Coordinates of C-alpha atoms and ligand atoms in Angstrom, one line a residue:
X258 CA -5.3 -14.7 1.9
X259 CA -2.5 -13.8 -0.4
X260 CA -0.3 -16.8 -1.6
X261 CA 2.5 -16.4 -4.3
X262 CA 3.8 -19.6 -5.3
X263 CA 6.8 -19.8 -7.4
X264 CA 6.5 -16.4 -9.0
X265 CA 8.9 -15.1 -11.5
X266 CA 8.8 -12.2 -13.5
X267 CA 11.5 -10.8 -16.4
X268 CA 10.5 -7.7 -17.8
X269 CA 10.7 -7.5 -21.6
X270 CA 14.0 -6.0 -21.8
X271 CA 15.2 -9.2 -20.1
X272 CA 15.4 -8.0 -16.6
X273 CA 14.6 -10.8 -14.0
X274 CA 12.6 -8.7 -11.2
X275 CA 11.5 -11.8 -9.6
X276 CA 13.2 -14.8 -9.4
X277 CA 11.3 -17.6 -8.1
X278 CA 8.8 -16.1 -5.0
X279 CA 7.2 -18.4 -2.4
X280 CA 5.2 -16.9 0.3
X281 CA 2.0 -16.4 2.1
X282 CA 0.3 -13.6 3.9
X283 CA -2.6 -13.9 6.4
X284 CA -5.9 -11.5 6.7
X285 CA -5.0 -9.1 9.3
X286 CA -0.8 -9.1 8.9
X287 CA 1.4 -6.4 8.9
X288 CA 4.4 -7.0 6.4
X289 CA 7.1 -5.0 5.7
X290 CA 8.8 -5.5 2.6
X291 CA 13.0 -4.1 2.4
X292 CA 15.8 -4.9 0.4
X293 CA 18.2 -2.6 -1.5
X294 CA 17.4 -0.5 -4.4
X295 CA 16.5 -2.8 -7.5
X296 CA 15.7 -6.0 -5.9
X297 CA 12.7 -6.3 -6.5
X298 CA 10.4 -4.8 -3.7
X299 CA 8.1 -2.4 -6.2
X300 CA 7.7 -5.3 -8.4
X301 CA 6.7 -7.9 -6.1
X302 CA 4.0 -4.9 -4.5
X303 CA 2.6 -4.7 -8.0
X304 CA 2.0 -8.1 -8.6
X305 CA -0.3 -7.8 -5.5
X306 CA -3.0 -5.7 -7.3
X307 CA -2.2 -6.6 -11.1
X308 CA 0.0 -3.8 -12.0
X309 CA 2.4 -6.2 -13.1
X310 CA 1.6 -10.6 -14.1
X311 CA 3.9 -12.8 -13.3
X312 CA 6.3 -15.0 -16.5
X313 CA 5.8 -17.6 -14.5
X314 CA 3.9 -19.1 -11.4
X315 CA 0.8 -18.1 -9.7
X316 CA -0.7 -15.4 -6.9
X317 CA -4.3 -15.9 -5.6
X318 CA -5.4 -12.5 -3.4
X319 CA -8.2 -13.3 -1.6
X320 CA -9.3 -16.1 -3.5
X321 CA -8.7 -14.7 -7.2
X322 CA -6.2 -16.1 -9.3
X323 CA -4.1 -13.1 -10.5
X324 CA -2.4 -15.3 -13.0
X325 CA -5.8 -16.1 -14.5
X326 CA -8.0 -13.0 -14.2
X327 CA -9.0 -11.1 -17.5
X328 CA -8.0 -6.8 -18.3
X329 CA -11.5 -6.2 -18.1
X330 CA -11.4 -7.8 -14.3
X331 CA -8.9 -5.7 -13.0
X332 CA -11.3 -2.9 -12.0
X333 CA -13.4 -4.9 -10.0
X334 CA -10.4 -7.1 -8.4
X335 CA -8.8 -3.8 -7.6
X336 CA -12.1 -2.5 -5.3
X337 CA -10.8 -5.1 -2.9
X338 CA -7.6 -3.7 -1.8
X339 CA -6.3 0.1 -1.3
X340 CA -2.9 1.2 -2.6
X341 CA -1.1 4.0 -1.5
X342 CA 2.0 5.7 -3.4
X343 CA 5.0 7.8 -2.3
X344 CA 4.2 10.6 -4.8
X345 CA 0.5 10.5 -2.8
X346 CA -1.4 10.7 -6.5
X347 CA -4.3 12.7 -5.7
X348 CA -6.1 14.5 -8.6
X349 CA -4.9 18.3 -8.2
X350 CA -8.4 20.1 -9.0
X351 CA -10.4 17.9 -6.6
X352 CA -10.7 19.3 -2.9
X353 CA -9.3 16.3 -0.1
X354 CA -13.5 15.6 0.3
X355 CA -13.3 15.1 -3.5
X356 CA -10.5 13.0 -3.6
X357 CA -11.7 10.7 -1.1
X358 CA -15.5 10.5 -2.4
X359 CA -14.2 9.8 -6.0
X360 CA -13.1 6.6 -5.1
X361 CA -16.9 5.8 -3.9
X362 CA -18.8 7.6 -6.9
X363 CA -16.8 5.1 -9.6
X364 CA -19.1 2.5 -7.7
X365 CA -21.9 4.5 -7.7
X366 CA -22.5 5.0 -4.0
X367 CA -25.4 6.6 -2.5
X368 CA -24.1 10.3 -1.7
X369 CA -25.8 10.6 1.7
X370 CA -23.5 7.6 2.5
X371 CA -20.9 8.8 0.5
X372 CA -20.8 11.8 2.5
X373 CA -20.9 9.8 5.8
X374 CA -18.2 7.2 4.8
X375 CA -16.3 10.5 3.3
X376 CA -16.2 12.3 6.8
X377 CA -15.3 9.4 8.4
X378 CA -12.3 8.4 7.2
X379 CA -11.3 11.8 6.8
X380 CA -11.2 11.7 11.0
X381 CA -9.6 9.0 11.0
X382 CA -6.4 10.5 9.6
X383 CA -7.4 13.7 11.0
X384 CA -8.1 16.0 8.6
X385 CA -11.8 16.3 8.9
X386 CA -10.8 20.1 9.4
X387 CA -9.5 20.7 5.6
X388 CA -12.0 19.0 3.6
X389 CA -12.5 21.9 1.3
X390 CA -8.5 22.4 0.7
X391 CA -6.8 21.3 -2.4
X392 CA -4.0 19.0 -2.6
X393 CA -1.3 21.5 -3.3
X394 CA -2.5 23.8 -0.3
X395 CA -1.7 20.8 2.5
X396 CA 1.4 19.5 3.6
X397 CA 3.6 16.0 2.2
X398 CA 2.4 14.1 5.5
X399 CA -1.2 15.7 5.1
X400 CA -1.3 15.0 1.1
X401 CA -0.1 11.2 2.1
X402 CA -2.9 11.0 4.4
X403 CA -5.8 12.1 1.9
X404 CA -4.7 9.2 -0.1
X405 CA -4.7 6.9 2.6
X406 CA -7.8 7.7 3.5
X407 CA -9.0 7.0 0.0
X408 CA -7.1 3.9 -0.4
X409 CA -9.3 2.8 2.6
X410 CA -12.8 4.5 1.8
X411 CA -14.3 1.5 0.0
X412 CA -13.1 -0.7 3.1
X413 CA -10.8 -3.2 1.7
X414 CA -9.0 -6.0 3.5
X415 CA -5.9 -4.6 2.3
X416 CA -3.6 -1.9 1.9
X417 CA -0.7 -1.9 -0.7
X418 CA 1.8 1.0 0.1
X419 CA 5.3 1.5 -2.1
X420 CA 7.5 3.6 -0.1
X421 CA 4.4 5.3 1.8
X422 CA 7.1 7.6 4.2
X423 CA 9.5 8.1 1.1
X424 CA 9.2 11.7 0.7
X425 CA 7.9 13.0 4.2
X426 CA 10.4 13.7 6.9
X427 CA 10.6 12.2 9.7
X428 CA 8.3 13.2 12.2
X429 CA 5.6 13.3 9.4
X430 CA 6.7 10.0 8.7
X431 CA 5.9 8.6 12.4
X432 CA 2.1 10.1 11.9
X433 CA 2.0 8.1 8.7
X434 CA 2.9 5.1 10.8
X435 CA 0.7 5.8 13.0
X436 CA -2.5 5.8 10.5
X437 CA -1.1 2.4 8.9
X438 CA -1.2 0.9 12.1
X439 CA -4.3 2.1 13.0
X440 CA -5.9 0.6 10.1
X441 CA -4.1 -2.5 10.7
X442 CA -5.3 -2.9 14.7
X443 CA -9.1 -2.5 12.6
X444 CA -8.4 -6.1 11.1
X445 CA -6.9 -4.9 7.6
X446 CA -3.5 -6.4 6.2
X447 CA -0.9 -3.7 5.5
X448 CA 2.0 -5.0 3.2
X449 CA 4.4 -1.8 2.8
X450 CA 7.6 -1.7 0.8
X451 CA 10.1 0.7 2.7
X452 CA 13.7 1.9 3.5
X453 CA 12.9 3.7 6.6
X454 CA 15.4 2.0 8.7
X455 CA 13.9 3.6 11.7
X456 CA 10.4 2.7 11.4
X457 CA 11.0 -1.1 10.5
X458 CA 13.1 -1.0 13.6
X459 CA 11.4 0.7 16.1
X460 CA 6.9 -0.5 15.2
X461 CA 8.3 -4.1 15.2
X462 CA 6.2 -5.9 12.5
X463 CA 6.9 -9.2 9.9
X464 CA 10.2 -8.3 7.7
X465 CA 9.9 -10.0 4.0
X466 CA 13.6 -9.2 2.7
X467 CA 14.5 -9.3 -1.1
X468 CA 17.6 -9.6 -3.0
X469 CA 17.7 -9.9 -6.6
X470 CA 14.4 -11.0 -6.7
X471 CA 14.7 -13.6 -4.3
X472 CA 13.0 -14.0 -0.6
X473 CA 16.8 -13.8 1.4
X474 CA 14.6 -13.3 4.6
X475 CA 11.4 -13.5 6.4
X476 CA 11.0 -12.7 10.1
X477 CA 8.1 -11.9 12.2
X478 CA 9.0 -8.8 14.4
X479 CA 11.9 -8.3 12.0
X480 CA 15.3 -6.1 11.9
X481 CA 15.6 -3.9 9.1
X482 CA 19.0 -5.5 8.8
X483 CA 20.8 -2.7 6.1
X484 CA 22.4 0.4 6.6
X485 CA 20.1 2.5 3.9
Ligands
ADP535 P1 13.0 -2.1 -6.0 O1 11.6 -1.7 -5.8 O2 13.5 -3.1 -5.0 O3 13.9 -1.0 -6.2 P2 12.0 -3.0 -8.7 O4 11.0 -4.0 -8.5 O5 11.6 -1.6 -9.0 O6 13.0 -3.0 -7.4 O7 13.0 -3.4 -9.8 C1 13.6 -4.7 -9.9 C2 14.5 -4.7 -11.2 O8 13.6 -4.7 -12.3 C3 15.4 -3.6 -11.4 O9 16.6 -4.1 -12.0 C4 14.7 -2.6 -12.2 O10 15.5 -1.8 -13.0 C5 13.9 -3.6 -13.1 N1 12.6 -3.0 -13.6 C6 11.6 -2.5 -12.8 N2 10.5 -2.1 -13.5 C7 10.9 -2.3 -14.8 C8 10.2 -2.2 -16.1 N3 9.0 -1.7 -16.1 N4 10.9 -2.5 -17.2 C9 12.1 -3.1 -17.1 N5 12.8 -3.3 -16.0 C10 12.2 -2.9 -14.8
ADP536 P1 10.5 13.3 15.9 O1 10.7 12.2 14.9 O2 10.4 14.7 15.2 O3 11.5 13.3 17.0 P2 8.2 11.9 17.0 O4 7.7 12.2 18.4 O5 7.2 11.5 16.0 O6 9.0 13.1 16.5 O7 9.2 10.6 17.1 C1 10.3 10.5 18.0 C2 10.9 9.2 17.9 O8 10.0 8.2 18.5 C3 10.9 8.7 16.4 O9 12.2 9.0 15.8 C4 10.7 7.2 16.5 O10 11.9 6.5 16.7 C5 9.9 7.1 17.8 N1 8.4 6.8 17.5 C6 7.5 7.7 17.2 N2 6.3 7.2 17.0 C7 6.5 5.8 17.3 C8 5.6 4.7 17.3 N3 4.3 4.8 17.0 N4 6.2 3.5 17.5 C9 7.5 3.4 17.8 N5 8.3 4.4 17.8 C10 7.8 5.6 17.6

């Protein structure tokens, strides 16, 4: 599903991110990805969807050979999988509806099933209520939900989520959880970088743990195993 074989990546001012990254995730896997600040975690997530490409070695998601696939191929690579961000990134003059159906229109969708993909998805995260609201009118956990539900409008196998909880509280943070999981349970793979102790702990999934850019740990129904 998604294989990383010997992946290392410097950045050009000489920073080695990654530092020789061997592992494999299966359709339908819930991963958690934790380590302490600067090992590595973002930029192992954006190799996933081809925000970053490896120096060295190769990652084949769903078939497609990262290493290999053109610019011009990114687009239509990235349809495949949903990403979701800790600042949410939702367009602030777009309503939540219009968030969510934006994601559909790029691919020219039919709008009657735009609209009916739209609502659905919107229930799912429960917020089929504020559909007409902007962004800056809802709460963090609500905002963080919009965008999950577009990261999972066009139904992709997976979702790609960098500190998903990092700016919501607590409690907030349990409903976003809850959603993840949710979409999990439907048969889509969830690979989330975190440092919510709490959560890794307590919804027992697979822990991937990096340290200076290197796989240190990797256990299914994992410990969060630092402090922070
Ligand atoms: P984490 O997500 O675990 O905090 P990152 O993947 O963001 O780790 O960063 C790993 C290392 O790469 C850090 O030393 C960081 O400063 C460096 N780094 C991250 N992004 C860039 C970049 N675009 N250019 C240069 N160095 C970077
Ligand atoms: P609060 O965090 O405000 O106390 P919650 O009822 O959301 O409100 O959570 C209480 C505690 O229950 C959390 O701190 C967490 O440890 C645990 N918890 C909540 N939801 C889940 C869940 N889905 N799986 C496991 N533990 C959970």
């Amino acid at each position: 599903m998604i294989e990383m074989a010997d992946v290392y990546k410097t950045y050009p001012n000489g920073v080695v991110a990654l530092n020789g990254i061997t592992t494999k995730i299966k359709q339908g896997e819930f991963v958690y990805v934790v380590g302490p600040s600067g090992a590595g975690k973002s930029t192992f997530i954006k190799m996933m969807y081809r925000e970053e490409k490896p120096s060295k070695g190769s990652i084949t998601v769903h078939g497609v050979n990262l290493s290999k696939l053109r610019n011009s191929r990114v687009p239509l690579f990235r349809r495949n999988l949903g990403v979701v961000f800790q600042d949410f990134k939702l367009l602030p003059t777009l309503t939540v509806f219009e968030n969510v159906a934006f994601a559909m229109e790029v691919i020219e969708k039919h709008p009657a099933e735009i609209k009916k993909r739209v609502m659905q998805v919107l229930d799912l995260v429960g917020l089929k209520h504020k559909i007409r609201m902007l962004p800056d009118e809802l709460s963090g956990g609500e905002q963080q939900r919009v965008s999950i539900a577009r990261s999972i409008v066009n139904s992709p196998k997976v979702v790609i989520a960098d500190e998903p909880t990092g700016n919501l509280d607590p409690e907030t943070s349990w409903e976003i959880m809850n959603t993840l999981e949710e979409i999990n349970k439907r048969g889509t793979t969830v690979i989330m970088a975190t440092h919510n102790k709490d959560i890794v702990n307590n919804m027992k999934h697979r822990v991937i743990a990096i340290e200076n850019g290197k796989i240190v740990r990797d256990e299914q129904r994992g410990e969060y195993g630092y402090e922070y």
